[in-house]
PDB file of C-alpha atoms in Angstrom:
ATOM      1  CA  MET U   1      64.670 120.973  94.535  1.00  0.00           C
ATOM      2  CA  GLU U   2      61.720 118.610  94.328  1.00  0.00           C
ATOM      3  CA  PHE U   3      61.995 114.827  94.455  1.00  0.00           C
ATOM      4  CA  THR U   4      60.888 112.973  91.396  1.00  0.00           C
ATOM      5  CA  LYS U   5      59.224 109.626  91.443  1.00  0.00           C
ATOM      6  CA  GLU U   6      62.495 108.064  89.980  1.00  0.00           C
ATOM      7  CA  MET U   7      64.533 109.765  93.061  1.00  0.00           C
ATOM      8  CA  THR U   8      61.952 108.469  95.502  1.00  0.00           C
ATOM      9  CA  ARG U   9      61.985 104.938  94.044  1.00  0.00           C
ATOM     10  CA  SER U  10      65.818 104.822  94.210  1.00  0.00           C
ATOM     11  CA  LEU U  11      65.858 106.140  97.821  1.00  0.00           C
ATOM     12  CA  GLU U  12      63.278 103.566  98.735  1.00  0.00           C
ATOM     13  CA  LYS U  13      65.073 100.713  97.291  1.00  0.00           C
ATOM     14  CA  THR U  14      68.363 101.838  99.141  1.00  0.00           C
ATOM     15  CA  VAL U  15      66.428 102.026 102.334  1.00  0.00           C
ATOM     16  CA  SER U  16      64.920  98.566 101.655  1.00  0.00           C
ATOM     17  CA  ASP U  17      68.259  97.064 100.789  1.00  0.00           C
ATOM     18  CA  LEU U  18      69.765  98.545 104.122  1.00  0.00           C
ATOM     19  CA  GLN U  19      66.889  96.998 106.073  1.00  0.00           C
ATOM     20  CA  ALA U  20      67.319  93.559 104.543  1.00  0.00           C
ATOM     21  CA  ALA U  21      70.992  93.635 105.060  1.00  0.00           C
ATOM     22  CA  ALA U  22      70.629  94.742 108.654  1.00  0.00           C
ATOM     23  CA  ASN U  23      68.116  91.911 109.380  1.00  0.00           C
ATOM     24  CA  ALA U  24      70.099  89.147 107.774  1.00  0.00           C
ATOM     25  CA  ALA U  25      73.510  90.243 109.324  1.00  0.00           C
ATOM     26  CA  PRO U  26      74.881  88.782 112.524  1.00  0.00           C
ATOM     27  CA  THR U  27      75.123  91.186 115.474  1.00  0.00           C
ATOM     28  CA  LEU U  28      78.765  92.654 115.756  1.00  0.00           C
ATOM     29  CA  ASP U  29      80.732  93.810 118.689  1.00  0.00           C
ATOM     30  CA  VAL U  30      80.962  97.587 118.302  1.00  0.00           C
ATOM     31  CA  ALA U  31      83.060 100.407 119.532  1.00  0.00           C
ATOM     32  CA  VAL U  32      82.791 104.273 119.129  1.00  0.00           C
ATOM     33  CA  ALA U  33      84.984 105.634 116.331  1.00  0.00           C
ATOM     34  CA  ALA U  34      85.370 108.626 114.145  1.00  0.00           C
ATOM     35  CA  ILE U  35      85.035 107.920 110.419  1.00  0.00           C
ATOM     36  CA  SER U  36      85.849 109.911 107.287  1.00  0.00           C
ATOM     37  CA  ALA U  37      86.011 109.157 103.444  1.00  0.00           C
ATOM     38  CA  THR U  38      86.075 110.639 100.132  1.00  0.00           C
ATOM     39  CA  PHE U  39      84.404 109.365  97.113  1.00  0.00           C
ATOM     40  CA  THR U  40      84.195 109.808  93.279  1.00  0.00           C
ATOM     41  CA  VAL U  41      82.366 107.952  90.411  1.00  0.00           C
ATOM     42  CA  GLY U  42      82.390 108.959  86.829  1.00  0.00           C
ATOM     43  CA  PRO U  43      82.599 107.529  83.312  1.00  0.00           C
ATOM     44  CA  GLU U  44      86.103 105.956  83.992  1.00  0.00           C
ATOM     45  CA  GLY U  45      85.081 104.166  87.263  1.00  0.00           C
ATOM     46  CA  GLY U  46      85.356 105.453  90.812  1.00  0.00           C
ATOM     47  CA  HIS U  47      87.121 105.220  94.120  1.00  0.00           C
ATOM     48  CA  LEU U  48      86.398 105.295  97.816  1.00  0.00           C
ATOM     49  CA  GLN U  49      88.957 105.571 100.601  1.00  0.00           C
ATOM     50  CA  GLY U  50      88.795 106.701 104.182  1.00  0.00           C
ATOM     51  CA  TRP U  51      89.735 105.974 107.814  1.00  0.00           C
ATOM     52  CA  ILE U  52      88.135 104.547 110.707  1.00  0.00           C
ATOM     53  CA  THR U  53      89.671 105.886 114.089  1.00  0.00           C
ATOM     54  CA  TYR U  54      88.584 104.172 117.284  1.00  0.00           C
ATOM     55  CA  LEU U  55      88.206 106.531 120.251  1.00  0.00           C
ATOM     56  CA  ASP U  56      89.680 103.917 122.400  1.00  0.00           C
ATOM     57  CA  GLY U  57      93.413 104.380 121.325  1.00  0.00           C
ATOM     58  CA  ALA U  58      94.111 100.726 122.045  1.00  0.00           C
ATOM     59  CA  LEU U  59      91.952  99.749 118.943  1.00  0.00           C
ATOM     60  CA  GLY U  60      93.897 101.816 116.604  1.00  0.00           C
ATOM     61  CA  LYS U  61      92.964 102.928 113.105  1.00  0.00           C
ATOM     62  CA  ILE U  62      91.538 101.167 109.940  1.00  0.00           C
ATOM     63  CA  HIS U  63      92.184 102.556 106.432  1.00  0.00           C
ATOM     64  CA  PHE U  64      89.784 101.395 103.875  1.00  0.00           C
ATOM     65  CA  LYS U  65      89.854 101.697  99.970  1.00  0.00           C
ATOM     66  CA  SER U  66      88.204 100.496  96.865  1.00  0.00           C
ATOM     67  CA  THR U  67      90.166  98.133  95.042  1.00  0.00           C
ATOM     68  CA  LYS U  68      88.119  96.662  92.249  1.00  0.00           C
ATOM     69  CA  VAL U  69      85.185  98.308  90.743  1.00  0.00           C
ATOM     70  CA  THR U  70      82.338  96.072  90.136  1.00  0.00           C
ATOM     71  CA  HIS U  71      79.691  98.621  88.901  1.00  0.00           C
ATOM     72  CA  HIS U  72      79.733 102.341  88.322  1.00  0.00           C
ATOM     73  CA  SER U  73      77.164 104.928  86.765  1.00  0.00           C
ATOM     74  CA  GLY U  74      76.656 108.623  86.774  1.00  0.00           C
ATOM     75  CA  LEU U  75      78.918 111.424  88.234  1.00  0.00           C
ATOM     76  CA  PHE U  76      79.497 112.199  91.800  1.00  0.00           C
ATOM     77  CA  ALA U  77      82.360 113.780  93.987  1.00  0.00           C
ATOM     78  CA  GLY U  78      81.934 114.045  97.781  1.00  0.00           C
ATOM     79  CA  ALA U  79      82.973 113.166 101.205  1.00  0.00           C
ATOM     80  CA  PHE U  80      81.669 112.387 104.711  1.00  0.00           C
ATOM     81  CA  ALA U  81      82.957 112.659 108.265  1.00  0.00           C
ATOM     82  CA  PHE U  82      81.483 111.697 111.576  1.00  0.00           C
ATOM     83  CA  PRO U  83      83.216 112.298 114.898  1.00  0.00           C
ATOM     84  CA  THR U  84      81.422 109.666 116.857  1.00  0.00           C
ATOM     85  CA  VAL U  85      79.712 106.638 115.385  1.00  0.00           C
ATOM     86  CA  PRO U  86      79.194 103.044 116.545  1.00  0.00           C
ATOM     87  CA  ILE U  87      81.125 100.760 114.198  1.00  0.00           C
ATOM     88  CA  ALA U  88      82.408  97.098 114.400  1.00  0.00           C
ATOM     89  CA  LYS U  89      85.694  96.498 116.346  1.00  0.00           C
ATOM     90  CA  PRO U  90      88.772  95.858 114.146  1.00  0.00           C
ATOM     91  CA  ASP U  91      88.741  91.951 114.739  1.00  0.00           C
ATOM     92  CA  ALA U  92      85.427  92.009 112.777  1.00  0.00           C
ATOM     93  CA  ILE U  93      86.773  94.028 110.015  1.00  0.00           C
ATOM     94  CA  LEU U  94      90.557  93.284 109.487  1.00  0.00           C
ATOM     95  CA  GLY U  95      91.206  90.165 107.290  1.00  0.00           C
ATOM     96  CA  LYS U  96      87.554  90.048 105.979  1.00  0.00           C
ATOM     97  CA  PRO U  97      86.574  90.576 102.264  1.00  0.00           C
ATOM     98  CA  GLY U  98      85.121  94.011 102.124  1.00  0.00           C
ATOM     99  CA  ARG U  99      82.664  95.578  99.757  1.00  0.00           C
ATOM    100  CA  THR U 100      80.790  98.863  99.379  1.00  0.00           C
ATOM    101  CA  LYS U 101      77.611  99.988  97.677  1.00  0.00           C
ATOM    102  CA  VAL U 102      77.018 103.917  97.200  1.00  0.00           C
ATOM    103  CA  ASP U 103      73.823 105.167  95.751  1.00  0.00           C
ATOM    104  CA  GLY U 104      72.468 108.636  95.432  1.00  0.00           C
ATOM    105  CA  SER U 105      71.195 111.324  93.316  1.00  0.00           C
ATOM    106  CA  TRP U 106      72.246 114.935  92.851  1.00  0.00           C
ATOM    107  CA  SER U 107      74.143 115.996  95.886  1.00  0.00           C
ATOM    108  CA  THR U 108      73.542 113.284  98.570  1.00  0.00           C
ATOM    109  CA  GLY U 109      73.689 109.616  98.789  1.00  0.00           C
ATOM    110  CA  ILE U 110      74.321 106.638 101.244  1.00  0.00           C
ATOM    111  CA  VAL U 111      77.720 104.682 101.573  1.00  0.00           C
ATOM    112  CA  THR U 112      77.207 101.214 102.806  1.00  0.00           C
ATOM    113  CA  LEU U 113      80.439  99.311 104.074  1.00  0.00           C
ATOM    114  CA  TYR U 114      80.519  95.497 104.523  1.00  0.00           C
ATOM    115  CA  ALA U 115      83.200  93.172 106.171  1.00  0.00           C
ATOM    116  CA  GLY U 116      82.574  89.519 105.054  1.00  0.00           C
ATOM    117  CA  SER U 117      78.702  89.342 105.110  1.00  0.00           C
ATOM    118  CA  SER U 118      78.295  91.974 107.880  1.00  0.00           C
ATOM    119  CA  LEU U 119      77.047  95.445 107.300  1.00  0.00           C
ATOM    120  CA  ILE U 120      79.513  97.479 109.493  1.00  0.00           C
ATOM    121  CA  GLY U 121      78.068 100.933 108.665  1.00  0.00           C
ATOM    122  CA  ALA U 122      75.868 103.111 106.543  1.00  0.00           C
ATOM    123  CA  PHE U 123      76.628 106.666 106.145  1.00  0.00           C
ATOM    124  CA  PRO U 124      75.072 109.601 104.249  1.00  0.00           C
ATOM    125  CA  ILE U 125      77.561 111.294 102.000  1.00  0.00           C
ATOM    126  CA  ALA U 126      77.258 114.872 100.412  1.00  0.00           C
ATOM    127  CA  GLY U 127      78.745 116.405  97.382  1.00  0.00           C
ATOM    128  CA  THR U 128      78.297 117.663  93.896  1.00  0.00           C
ATOM    129  CA  GLY U 129      76.766 115.297  91.307  1.00  0.00           C
ATOM    130  CA  ALA U 130      74.250 114.663  88.571  1.00  0.00           C
ATOM    131  CA  PHE U 131      70.879 112.867  88.613  1.00  0.00           C
ATOM    132  CA  GLY U 132      71.113 109.156  89.619  1.00  0.00           C
ATOM    133  CA  TRP U 133      74.624 107.809  90.355  1.00  0.00           C
ATOM    134  CA  SER U 134      75.735 104.376  91.766  1.00  0.00           C
ATOM    135  CA  PHE U 135      78.953 102.663  92.567  1.00  0.00           C
ATOM    136  CA  GLU U 136      79.805  98.868  93.820  1.00  0.00           C
ATOM    137  CA  ALA U 137      83.377  97.889  94.603  1.00  0.00           C
ATOM    138  CA  VAL U 138      85.587  95.389  96.522  1.00  0.00           C
ATOM    139  CA  VAL U 139      87.067  97.192  99.748  1.00  0.00           C
ATOM    140  CA  GLU U 140      90.409  96.380 101.468  1.00  0.00           C
ATOM    141  CA  PHE U 141      90.739  97.172 105.043  1.00  0.00           C
ATOM    142  CA  THR U 142      94.289  97.600 106.653  1.00  0.00           C
ATOM    143  CA  LYS U 143      95.504  98.458 109.958  1.00  0.00           C
ATOM    144  CA  GLY U 144      96.528 102.148 110.048  1.00  0.00           C
TER     145      GLY U 144
END
């Protein structure tokens, strides 16, 4: 598969948005965790849900899910799982208003998760989709 100019522009915008968010976000205290999620988007809306499981058992688990879709376009279904990633500790996530932005094309994309104004993670996602899809939503974080 060859990248088109539109695909390249979309990817460049996503990278630019991530860099701007990382530069503007305050530094968070992080811990090592496993994270996994499933995601779908289509004509009727979309849904993201998953788990953050901290390797330090004392920190526990956090369940996250989209609760209010604010934007959706295109078609995609996919998932991601990473056994060890640095991610914000629970006190920086729980009780904060969350949001997500997911952008991609064809079979890959990027999921970004925010708690309050802080970017807590950006993760590649793979699945099956069509050319150019996107999703934005409010996310709820709960202790698991």
